[in-house]
């Protein structure tokens, strides 16, 4: 693929997919969603036929406006992107929730994240637009490549297209997606409500400004496995081999036989994280937050739980087991509950940038599973620990860094914001190590992590 900006990638993909269907006489597109002719809003006949004409499968769909007359990809204005295996029921649900969100004059906000949700947002766009709201659906298996030029599955395609739209200077206040975009966006929307949707005077968000004229690297001749190993070489591998960085850092405190030490947190017995990883989490977290909220700069942590096949590993010998993120912005307050302990210099580690000891965080859930209290982390316990023990099968490490797109590369050669980078990396890691990766979301339903019957006999301590 020729070197291009992210905006040009989106325009090219739209031209090859949605725009082609709109201009073709062989497709029903554009398909309007809402019939306003009666006393209450109904689905149009075209929309009802369009959604019912497809069975279960792998679908991507787009709700969009048209700036007519349509002459090019910039005239297609994305409002919402989604993926589903049951498109008929999903599109019915979208219509019903849109109708229930109208009129937006009845919306009352409480200033918190989530009080102005995606359907409120879509409803506001619908009310303010001069264009009908249209729907477009595609079977992902009919698309030869995704917008970066590589084959893809529906969950990955959703993340890629959402990332490109959010990085586009034209769609900041129209686009209603809440997944794969920074929590900051929904937080800001929640405080303002419908007034923030301005179809005439849009302005680029900070992610679009960051990548405005960035031209991607030439990826010719590289497959997705190559891209994963190249990213690892520039990040985890580089820091493992840098004596000033302290990596690799074991996730847990263990003895020489890899038996994880235990600690008591309240009435619970918890696997003990290593002191080095606690220090790293605090250091990196403080780059994102201070006592009163979120700092300018990195707005969260990216992490990769991994294992090594060598003491001096090549990129190919760094095996990812789980990839995730912790955003500094929260869902209800500006400062995420995941970062409160770090921001306020507390000694507690209940949430601890998602690696805390509490029952809804990684180490707490894994501990509960290992000791038979719960089973939320059954796949982790089964893959990481010897049956019936709290002894690791292999030493397990954690790479966790404040995600700074100016320091760390995006895996497709473009700067990538945190919520985008996580999903892109999961897609590449799944392609490279499908049987080792333990992510259940952002991977296909048929991924081994979602199909394997994991078992673990709890440890008796």
GROMACS .gro file of C-alpha atoms in nm:
model
  461
    1UNK     CA    1   0.000   0.000   0.000
    2UNK     CA    2   0.129   0.347  -0.089
    3UNK     CA    3   0.219   0.578   0.196
    4UNK     CA    4  -0.088   0.774   0.300
    5UNK     CA    5  -0.238   0.963   0.593
    6UNK     CA    6  -0.504   0.804   0.815
    7UNK     CA    7  -0.761   1.033   0.656
    8UNK     CA    8  -0.664   0.903   0.313
    9UNK     CA    9  -0.686   0.543   0.437
   10UNK     CA   10  -1.046   0.604   0.549
   11UNK     CA   11  -1.138   0.775   0.222
   12UNK     CA   12  -0.986   0.494   0.018
   13UNK     CA   13  -1.167   0.225   0.216
   14UNK     CA   14  -1.499   0.410   0.193
   15UNK     CA   15  -1.455   0.449  -0.183
   16UNK     CA   16  -1.398   0.075  -0.223
   17UNK     CA   17  -1.691  -0.031  -0.002
   18UNK     CA   18  -1.977   0.200   0.097
   19UNK     CA   19  -1.944   0.444  -0.191
   20UNK     CA   20  -1.928   0.161  -0.444
   21UNK     CA   21  -2.254   0.018  -0.306
   22UNK     CA   22  -2.424   0.358  -0.305
   23UNK     CA   23  -2.337   0.420  -0.671
   24UNK     CA   24  -2.416   0.066  -0.788
   25UNK     CA   25  -2.750  -0.013  -0.947
   26UNK     CA   26  -2.724  -0.369  -0.815
   27UNK     CA   27  -2.753  -0.276  -0.446
   28UNK     CA   28  -3.037  -0.110  -0.249
   29UNK     CA   29  -2.804   0.151  -0.101
   30UNK     CA   30  -2.844   0.410   0.030
   31UNK     CA   31  -3.100   0.261   0.271
   32UNK     CA   32  -3.284   0.518   0.489
   33UNK     CA   33  -3.353   0.402   0.844
   34UNK     CA   34  -3.645   0.613   0.974
   35UNK     CA   35  -3.991   0.676   0.832
   36UNK     CA   36  -4.123   1.005   0.973
   37UNK     CA   37  -4.448   1.016   0.775
   38UNK     CA   38  -4.680   0.883   1.046
   39UNK     CA   39  -4.779   0.987   1.396
   40UNK     CA   40  -4.475   0.806   1.535
   41UNK     CA   41  -4.142   0.706   1.391
   42UNK     CA   42  -4.125   0.370   1.217
   43UNK     CA   43  -3.864   0.177   1.026
   44UNK     CA   44  -3.873   0.237   0.653
   45UNK     CA   45  -3.976  -0.061   0.441
   46UNK     CA   46  -3.633  -0.049   0.278
   47UNK     CA   47  -3.457  -0.073   0.615
   48UNK     CA   48  -3.681  -0.356   0.734
   49UNK     CA   49  -3.621  -0.554   0.414
   50UNK     CA   50  -3.248  -0.477   0.426
   51UNK     CA   51  -3.200  -0.609   0.780
   52UNK     CA   52  -3.423  -0.916   0.733
   53UNK     CA   53  -3.246  -1.020   0.415
   54UNK     CA   54  -2.942  -1.152   0.598
   55UNK     CA   55  -2.888  -1.453   0.820
   56UNK     CA   56  -2.632  -1.504   1.092
   57UNK     CA   57  -2.278  -1.425   0.986
   58UNK     CA   58  -1.989  -1.185   1.030
   59UNK     CA   59  -2.113  -0.835   0.963
   60UNK     CA   60  -1.987  -0.480   0.990
   61UNK     CA   61  -2.246  -0.204   0.972
   62UNK     CA   62  -2.246   0.173   0.951
   63UNK     CA   63  -2.509   0.435   1.034
   64UNK     CA   64  -2.431   0.744   0.831
   65UNK     CA   65  -2.545   1.071   0.674
   66UNK     CA   66  -2.501   1.182   0.314
   67UNK     CA   67  -2.390   1.526   0.205
   68UNK     CA   68  -2.568   1.531  -0.128
   69UNK     CA   69  -2.501   1.535  -0.415
   70UNK     CA   70  -2.258   1.254  -0.340
   71UNK     CA   71  -1.937   1.303  -0.535
   72UNK     CA   72  -1.678   1.131  -0.316
   73UNK     CA   73  -1.597   0.961   0.015
   74UNK     CA   74  -1.599   1.289   0.211
   75UNK     CA   75  -1.975   1.311   0.144
   76UNK     CA   76  -2.034   1.001   0.358
   77UNK     CA   77  -2.048   1.108   0.723
   78UNK     CA   78  -2.017   0.818   0.970
   79UNK     CA   79  -2.239   0.839   1.278
   80UNK     CA   80  -2.193   0.492   1.427
   81UNK     CA   81  -1.993   0.177   1.339
   82UNK     CA   82  -2.068  -0.167   1.480
   83UNK     CA   83  -2.016  -0.538   1.426
   84UNK     CA   84  -2.245  -0.831   1.489
   85UNK     CA   85  -2.319  -1.193   1.402
   86UNK     CA   86  -2.695  -1.125   1.413
   87UNK     CA   87  -2.747  -0.816   1.204
   88UNK     CA   88  -3.126  -0.836   1.178
   89UNK     CA   89  -3.188  -0.815   1.553
   90UNK     CA   90  -2.905  -0.565   1.604
   91UNK     CA   91  -3.046  -0.318   1.351
   92UNK     CA   92  -3.393  -0.358   1.499
   93UNK     CA   93  -3.252  -0.284   1.843
   94UNK     CA   94  -3.073   0.026   1.713
   95UNK     CA   95  -3.393   0.162   1.564
   96UNK     CA   96  -3.593   0.105   1.882
   97UNK     CA   97  -3.331   0.265   2.105
   98UNK     CA   98  -3.298   0.560   1.870
   99UNK     CA   99  -3.674   0.612   1.880
  100UNK     CA  100  -3.675   0.588   2.260
  101UNK     CA  101  -3.405   0.858   2.279
  102UNK     CA  102  -3.623   1.110   2.093
  103UNK     CA  103  -3.694   1.393   2.135
  104UNK     CA  104  -3.358   1.500   2.269
  105UNK     CA  105  -3.518   1.805   2.431
  106UNK     CA  106  -3.628   1.569   2.710
  107UNK     CA  107  -3.270   1.463   2.786
  108UNK     CA  108  -3.149   1.563   3.131
  109UNK     CA  109  -2.785   1.519   3.221
  110UNK     CA  110  -2.618   1.478   3.556
  111UNK     CA  111  -2.270   1.576   3.438
  112UNK     CA  112  -2.126   1.227   3.466
  113UNK     CA  113  -1.977   0.995   3.206
  114UNK     CA  114  -2.252   0.794   3.042
  115UNK     CA  115  -2.538   1.027   3.119
  116UNK     CA  116  -2.529   1.128   2.752
  117UNK     CA  117  -2.498   0.790   2.583
  118UNK     CA  118  -2.448   0.677   2.227
  119UNK     CA  119  -2.820   0.661   2.149
  120UNK     CA  120  -2.871   1.012   2.283
  121UNK     CA  121  -2.586   1.113   2.057
  122UNK     CA  122  -2.727   0.936   1.750
  123UNK     CA  123  -3.069   1.087   1.822
  124UNK     CA  124  -2.919   1.437   1.838
  125UNK     CA  125  -2.744   1.389   1.505
  126UNK     CA  126  -3.070   1.256   1.356
  127UNK     CA  127  -3.261   1.565   1.474
  128UNK     CA  128  -3.003   1.817   1.358
  129UNK     CA  129  -2.912   1.664   1.022
  130UNK     CA  130  -3.047   1.772   0.687
  131UNK     CA  131  -2.985   1.419   0.561
  132UNK     CA  132  -3.178   1.102   0.647
  133UNK     CA  133  -2.997   0.853   0.865
  134UNK     CA  134  -2.886   0.563   0.646
  135UNK     CA  135  -2.763   0.211   0.725
  136UNK     CA  136  -2.502   0.009   0.538
  137UNK     CA  137  -2.418  -0.355   0.608
  138UNK     CA  138  -2.140  -0.573   0.468
  139UNK     CA  139  -2.044  -0.935   0.517
  140UNK     CA  140  -1.683  -0.909   0.638
  141UNK     CA  141  -1.595  -1.226   0.449
  142UNK     CA  142  -1.673  -1.040   0.126
  143UNK     CA  143  -1.410  -0.775   0.198
  144UNK     CA  144  -1.070  -0.884   0.072
  145UNK     CA  145  -0.872  -0.644   0.291
  146UNK     CA  146  -0.927  -0.404   0.577
  147UNK     CA  147  -0.842  -0.035   0.560
  148UNK     CA  148  -0.472  -0.099   0.630
  149UNK     CA  149  -0.447  -0.344   0.344
  150UNK     CA  150  -0.466  -0.669   0.544
  151UNK     CA  151  -0.730  -0.937   0.582
  152UNK     CA  152  -0.930  -0.894   0.898
  153UNK     CA  153  -1.214  -1.033   1.109
  154UNK     CA  154  -1.520  -0.838   1.214
  155UNK     CA  155  -1.412  -0.739   1.567
  156UNK     CA  156  -1.078  -0.615   1.437
  157UNK     CA  157  -1.240  -0.438   1.142
  158UNK     CA  158  -1.471  -0.247   1.376
  159UNK     CA  159  -1.174  -0.130   1.583
  160UNK     CA  160  -0.973  -0.028   1.277
  161UNK     CA  161  -1.253   0.172   1.117
  162UNK     CA  162  -1.351   0.339   1.446
  163UNK     CA  163  -0.987   0.436   1.497
  164UNK     CA  164  -0.965   0.592   1.153
  165UNK     CA  165  -1.289   0.786   1.195
  166UNK     CA  166  -1.190   0.916   1.539
  167UNK     CA  167  -0.856   1.025   1.391
  168UNK     CA  168  -1.036   1.208   1.109
  169UNK     CA  169  -1.060   1.589   1.139
  170UNK     CA  170  -1.412   1.604   0.995
  171UNK     CA  171  -1.625   1.385   1.222
  172UNK     CA  172  -1.539   1.479   1.581
  173UNK     CA  173  -1.884   1.584   1.706
  174UNK     CA  174  -2.095   1.362   1.482
  175UNK     CA  175  -1.938   1.025   1.555
  176UNK     CA  176  -2.120   0.847   1.841
  177UNK     CA  177  -1.905   0.538   1.911
  178UNK     CA  178  -1.796   0.490   2.273
  179UNK     CA  179  -1.579   0.179   2.226
  180UNK     CA  180  -1.229   0.212   2.075
  181UNK     CA  181  -1.232   0.586   2.137
  182UNK     CA  182  -1.080   0.755   2.444
  183UNK     CA  183  -1.294   0.765   2.757
  184UNK     CA  184  -1.228   1.138   2.755
  185UNK     CA  185  -1.463   1.180   2.460
  186UNK     CA  186  -1.765   1.029   2.633
  187UNK     CA  187  -1.671   1.211   2.955
  188UNK     CA  188  -1.676   1.545   2.775
  189UNK     CA  189  -1.998   1.459   2.592
  190UNK     CA  190  -2.161   1.360   2.919
  191UNK     CA  191  -2.092   1.699   3.072
  192UNK     CA  192  -2.236   1.898   2.781
  193UNK     CA  193  -2.502   1.679   2.625
  194UNK     CA  194  -2.678   1.758   2.295
  195UNK     CA  195  -2.524   2.101   2.263
  196UNK     CA  196  -2.187   1.946   2.188
  197UNK     CA  197  -2.318   1.797   1.863
  198UNK     CA  198  -2.253   2.072   1.611
  199UNK     CA  199  -2.288   1.956   1.253
  200UNK     CA  200  -2.188   2.288   1.101
  201UNK     CA  201  -1.885   2.383   1.310
  202UNK     CA  202  -1.691   2.067   1.376
  203UNK     CA  203  -1.331   2.086   1.493
  204UNK     CA  204  -1.062   1.817   1.509
  205UNK     CA  205  -1.013   1.634   1.839
  206UNK     CA  206  -0.665   1.600   1.986
  207UNK     CA  207  -0.612   1.258   1.826
  208UNK     CA  208  -0.692   1.395   1.480
  209UNK     CA  209  -0.458   1.690   1.538
  210UNK     CA  210  -0.183   1.448   1.643
  211UNK     CA  211  -0.195   1.253   1.316
  212UNK     CA  212  -0.314   1.531   1.083
  213UNK     CA  213  -0.037   1.504   0.824
  214UNK     CA  214   0.139   1.189   0.945
  215UNK     CA  215   0.219   0.959   0.656
  216UNK     CA  216   0.239   0.591   0.740
  217UNK     CA  217   0.540   0.367   0.695
  218UNK     CA  218   0.571   0.158   0.382
  219UNK     CA  219   0.452  -0.188   0.486
  220UNK     CA  220   0.498  -0.356   0.149
  221UNK     CA  221   0.600  -0.719   0.179
  222UNK     CA  222   0.511  -0.743   0.549
  223UNK     CA  223   0.235  -0.966   0.678
  224UNK     CA  224   0.055  -0.929   1.013
  225UNK     CA  225   0.300  -1.162   1.186
  226UNK     CA  226   0.585  -0.939   1.066
  227UNK     CA  227   0.405  -0.631   1.197
  228UNK     CA  228   0.360  -0.785   1.542
  229UNK     CA  229   0.724  -0.886   1.572
  230UNK     CA  230   0.837  -0.547   1.443
  231UNK     CA  231   0.628  -0.368   1.707
  232UNK     CA  232   0.760  -0.597   1.981
  233UNK     CA  233   1.115  -0.532   1.864
  234UNK     CA  234   1.062  -0.155   1.893
  235UNK     CA  235   0.901  -0.174   2.238
  236UNK     CA  236   0.915  -0.476   2.472
  237UNK     CA  237   1.224  -0.634   2.315
  238UNK     CA  238   1.410  -0.302   2.309
  239UNK     CA  239   1.340  -0.238   2.677
  240UNK     CA  240   1.426  -0.593   2.784
  241UNK     CA  241   1.770  -0.544   2.631
  242UNK     CA  242   1.817  -0.191   2.772
  243UNK     CA  243   2.001  -0.221   3.106
  244UNK     CA  244   1.852   0.109   3.224
  245UNK     CA  245   1.490  -0.007   3.193
  246UNK     CA  246   1.473  -0.297   3.443
  247UNK     CA  247   1.275  -0.525   3.212
  248UNK     CA  248   1.169  -0.802   3.201
  249UNK     CA  249   0.973  -0.758   3.525
  250UNK     CA  250   0.804  -1.067   3.676
  251UNK     CA  251   0.438  -1.010   3.747
  252UNK     CA  252   0.445  -1.212   4.072
  253UNK     CA  253   0.678  -1.257   4.366
  254UNK     CA  254   0.792  -1.620   4.351
  255UNK     CA  255   1.043  -1.858   4.501
  256UNK     CA  256   1.301  -2.047   4.294
  257UNK     CA  257   1.038  -2.305   4.197
  258UNK     CA  258   0.798  -2.037   4.068
  259UNK     CA  259   0.559  -2.084   4.360
  260UNK     CA  260   0.384  -1.748   4.394
  261UNK     CA  261   0.397  -1.587   4.736
  262UNK     CA  262   0.065  -1.507   4.900
  263UNK     CA  263  -0.062  -1.209   5.092
  264UNK     CA  264  -0.378  -1.136   5.288
  265UNK     CA  265  -0.604  -0.854   5.171
  266UNK     CA  266  -0.894  -0.822   5.409
  267UNK     CA  267  -1.040  -1.171   5.435
  268UNK     CA  268  -0.900  -1.282   5.100
  269UNK     CA  269  -0.581  -1.467   5.016
  270UNK     CA  270  -0.423  -1.301   4.714
  271UNK     CA  271  -0.135  -1.381   4.482
  272UNK     CA  272   0.144  -1.135   4.556
  273UNK     CA  273   0.266  -0.909   4.277
  274UNK     CA  274   0.638  -0.846   4.262
  275UNK     CA  275   0.767  -0.531   4.427
  276UNK     CA  276   0.928  -0.434   4.098
  277UNK     CA  277   0.601  -0.444   3.907
  278UNK     CA  278   0.424  -0.246   4.180
  279UNK     CA  279   0.693   0.019   4.146
  280UNK     CA  280   0.662   0.020   3.768
  281UNK     CA  281   0.282   0.055   3.780
  282UNK     CA  282   0.306   0.349   4.020
  283UNK     CA  283   0.580   0.521   3.820
  284UNK     CA  284   0.399   0.485   3.490
  285UNK     CA  285   0.061   0.569   3.641
  286UNK     CA  286   0.193   0.895   3.785
  287UNK     CA  287   0.283   1.001   3.433
  288UNK     CA  288  -0.091   1.002   3.361
  289UNK     CA  289  -0.255   1.138   3.677
  290UNK     CA  290  -0.210   1.372   3.974
  291UNK     CA  291  -0.411   1.420   4.291
  292UNK     CA  292  -0.682   1.624   4.121
  293UNK     CA  293  -0.727   1.441   3.795
  294UNK     CA  294  -0.569   1.353   3.462
  295UNK     CA  295  -0.248   1.513   3.344
  296UNK     CA  296  -0.182   1.644   2.997
  297UNK     CA  297   0.015   1.387   2.799
  298UNK     CA  298  -0.025   1.008   2.825
  299UNK     CA  299  -0.383   0.934   2.926
  300UNK     CA  300  -0.345   0.574   3.033
  301UNK     CA  301  -0.137   0.257   3.044
  302UNK     CA  302  -0.092  -0.014   2.784
  303UNK     CA  303   0.013  -0.354   2.915
  304UNK     CA  304   0.121  -0.688   2.776
  305UNK     CA  305   0.143  -0.997   2.997
  306UNK     CA  306   0.400  -1.225   2.836
  307UNK     CA  307   0.637  -1.518   2.873
  308UNK     CA  308   0.984  -1.577   2.731
  309UNK     CA  309   1.133  -1.867   2.540
  310UNK     CA  310   1.490  -1.756   2.609
  311UNK     CA  311   1.690  -1.559   2.865
  312UNK     CA  312   1.806  -1.333   2.581
  313UNK     CA  313   1.491  -1.339   2.369
  314UNK     CA  314   1.444  -1.237   2.012
  315UNK     CA  315   1.113  -1.063   1.931
  316UNK     CA  316   0.980  -1.402   1.816
  317UNK     CA  317   1.055  -1.550   2.159
  318UNK     CA  318   0.841  -1.297   2.346
  319UNK     CA  319   0.504  -1.471   2.375
  320UNK     CA  320   0.201  -1.248   2.448
  321UNK     CA  321  -0.055  -1.396   2.686
  322UNK     CA  322  -0.281  -1.094   2.739
  323UNK     CA  323  -0.299  -0.736   2.607
  324UNK     CA  324  -0.500  -0.461   2.772
  325UNK     CA  325  -0.521  -0.098   2.877
  326UNK     CA  326  -0.614   0.118   3.173
  327UNK     CA  327  -0.743   0.464   3.084
  328UNK     CA  328  -0.681   0.751   3.322
  329UNK     CA  329  -1.022   0.903   3.245
  330UNK     CA  330  -1.308   0.731   3.420
  331UNK     CA  331  -1.665   0.645   3.330
  332UNK     CA  332  -1.828   0.856   3.601
  333UNK     CA  333  -1.559   1.099   3.709
  334UNK     CA  334  -1.266   1.250   3.528
  335UNK     CA  335  -1.023   1.043   3.732
  336UNK     CA  336  -1.079   0.671   3.681
  337UNK     CA  337  -1.125   0.464   3.995
  338UNK     CA  338  -0.847   0.247   3.852
  339UNK     CA  339  -0.601   0.531   3.917
  340UNK     CA  340  -0.721   0.681   4.246
  341UNK     CA  341  -0.472   0.492   4.462
  342UNK     CA  342  -0.187   0.600   4.237
  343UNK     CA  343  -0.302   0.960   4.200
  344UNK     CA  344  -0.345   1.010   4.574
  345UNK     CA  345  -0.036   0.815   4.680
  346UNK     CA  346  -0.238   0.560   4.874
  347UNK     CA  347  -0.080   0.236   4.987
  348UNK     CA  348  -0.384   0.028   4.890
  349UNK     CA  349  -0.387  -0.163   4.563
  350UNK     CA  350  -0.747  -0.271   4.522
  351UNK     CA  351  -0.783  -0.145   4.164
  352UNK     CA  352  -0.424  -0.039   4.083
  353UNK     CA  353  -0.452   0.041   3.712
  354UNK     CA  354  -0.657  -0.277   3.660
  355UNK     CA  355  -0.388  -0.501   3.817
  356UNK     CA  356  -0.528  -0.471   4.169
  357UNK     CA  357  -0.626  -0.721   4.438
  358UNK     CA  358  -0.999  -0.645   4.438
  359UNK     CA  359  -1.252  -0.895   4.312
  360UNK     CA  360  -1.312  -0.707   3.984
  361UNK     CA  361  -0.947  -0.655   3.889
  362UNK     CA  362  -0.691  -0.883   3.728
  363UNK     CA  363  -0.490  -1.011   4.024
  364UNK     CA  364  -0.796  -1.034   4.248
  365UNK     CA  365  -0.997  -1.229   3.990
  366UNK     CA  366  -0.704  -1.459   3.917
  367UNK     CA  367  -0.649  -1.520   4.290
  368UNK     CA  368  -1.018  -1.599   4.339
  369UNK     CA  369  -0.996  -1.850   4.053
  370UNK     CA  370  -0.674  -2.012   4.172
  371UNK     CA  371  -0.822  -2.064   4.520
  372UNK     CA  372  -1.166  -2.174   4.404
  373UNK     CA  373  -1.365  -1.869   4.515
  374UNK     CA  374  -1.473  -1.780   4.160
  375UNK     CA  375  -1.389  -1.872   3.801
  376UNK     CA  376  -1.367  -1.540   3.614
  377UNK     CA  377  -1.004  -1.599   3.519
  378UNK     CA  378  -1.035  -1.970   3.446
  379UNK     CA  379  -0.835  -1.947   3.124
  380UNK     CA  380  -0.553  -1.759   3.299
  381UNK     CA  381  -0.539  -2.005   3.589
  382UNK     CA  382  -0.544  -2.304   3.355
  383UNK     CA  383  -0.272  -2.171   3.126
  384UNK     CA  384  -0.041  -2.003   3.378
  385UNK     CA  385  -0.052  -2.235   3.682
  386UNK     CA  386   0.010  -2.601   3.754
  387UNK     CA  387  -0.315  -2.776   3.839
  388UNK     CA  388  -0.413  -2.761   4.206
  389UNK     CA  389  -0.129  -2.522   4.297
  390UNK     CA  390  -0.023  -2.159   4.293
  391UNK     CA  391   0.297  -2.255   4.112
  392UNK     CA  392   0.353  -2.096   3.773
  393UNK     CA  393   0.423  -2.323   3.477
  394UNK     CA  394   0.660  -2.058   3.341
  395UNK     CA  395   0.782  -1.724   3.469
  396UNK     CA  396   0.529  -1.462   3.365
  397UNK     CA  397   0.615  -1.098   3.303
  398UNK     CA  398   0.428  -0.771   3.261
  399UNK     CA  399   0.524  -0.487   3.029
  400UNK     CA  400   0.324  -0.182   3.132
  401UNK     CA  401   0.386   0.169   3.010
  402UNK     CA  402   0.216   0.507   2.996
  403UNK     CA  403   0.108   0.509   2.633
  404UNK     CA  404   0.266   0.802   2.452
  405UNK     CA  405   0.207   0.792   2.075
  406UNK     CA  406   0.506   1.021   2.024
  407UNK     CA  407   0.734   0.768   2.196
  408UNK     CA  408   0.582   0.434   2.102
  409UNK     CA  409   0.485   0.344   1.744
  410UNK     CA  410   0.145   0.229   1.634
  411UNK     CA  411   0.164  -0.122   1.488
  412UNK     CA  412   0.061  -0.013   1.137
  413UNK     CA  413   0.315   0.266   1.107
  414UNK     CA  414   0.088   0.550   1.223
  415UNK     CA  415   0.060   0.721   1.562
  416UNK     CA  416  -0.219   0.541   1.751
  417UNK     CA  417  -0.404   0.657   2.060
  418UNK     CA  418  -0.439   0.416   2.353
  419UNK     CA  419  -0.789   0.276   2.290
  420UNK     CA  420  -0.699   0.223   1.925
  421UNK     CA  421  -0.353   0.076   1.986
  422UNK     CA  422  -0.486  -0.190   2.223
  423UNK     CA  423  -0.729  -0.329   1.968
  424UNK     CA  424  -0.481  -0.316   1.678
  425UNK     CA  425  -0.222  -0.503   1.882
  426UNK     CA  426  -0.470  -0.769   1.990
  427UNK     CA  427  -0.550  -0.832   1.624
  428UNK     CA  428  -0.184  -0.876   1.533
  429UNK     CA  429  -0.101  -1.087   1.840
  430UNK     CA  430  -0.399  -1.313   1.770
  431UNK     CA  431  -0.276  -1.366   1.413
  432UNK     CA  432   0.073  -1.451   1.542
  433UNK     CA  433   0.000  -1.652   1.858
  434UNK     CA  434  -0.366  -1.762   1.839
  435UNK     CA  435  -0.325  -2.048   2.087
  436UNK     CA  436  -0.128  -1.852   2.346
  437UNK     CA  437  -0.326  -1.527   2.354
  438UNK     CA  438  -0.582  -1.525   2.636
  439UNK     CA  439  -0.787  -1.222   2.531
  440UNK     CA  440  -1.155  -1.312   2.495
  441UNK     CA  441  -1.272  -0.981   2.350
  442UNK     CA  442  -1.158  -0.819   2.025
  443UNK     CA  443  -1.081  -1.167   1.889
  444UNK     CA  444  -1.310  -1.392   1.682
  445UNK     CA  445  -1.570  -1.610   1.850
  446UNK     CA  446  -1.384  -1.912   1.717
  447UNK     CA  447  -1.053  -1.805   1.874
  448UNK     CA  448  -0.901  -2.078   2.096
  449UNK     CA  449  -0.947  -1.856   2.404
  450UNK     CA  450  -1.322  -1.859   2.333
  451UNK     CA  451  -1.355  -2.222   2.231
  452UNK     CA  452  -1.118  -2.419   2.452
  453UNK     CA  453  -1.270  -2.589   2.755
  454UNK     CA  454  -1.037  -2.457   3.022
  455UNK     CA  455  -1.016  -2.646   3.349
  456UNK     CA  456  -0.836  -2.573   3.674
  457UNK     CA  457  -0.831  -2.764   3.998
  458UNK     CA  458  -0.815  -2.495   4.271
  459UNK     CA  459  -0.517  -2.474   4.499
  460UNK     CA  460  -0.568  -2.564   4.862
  461UNK     CA  461  -0.303  -2.302   4.955
   0.00000   0.00000   0.00000
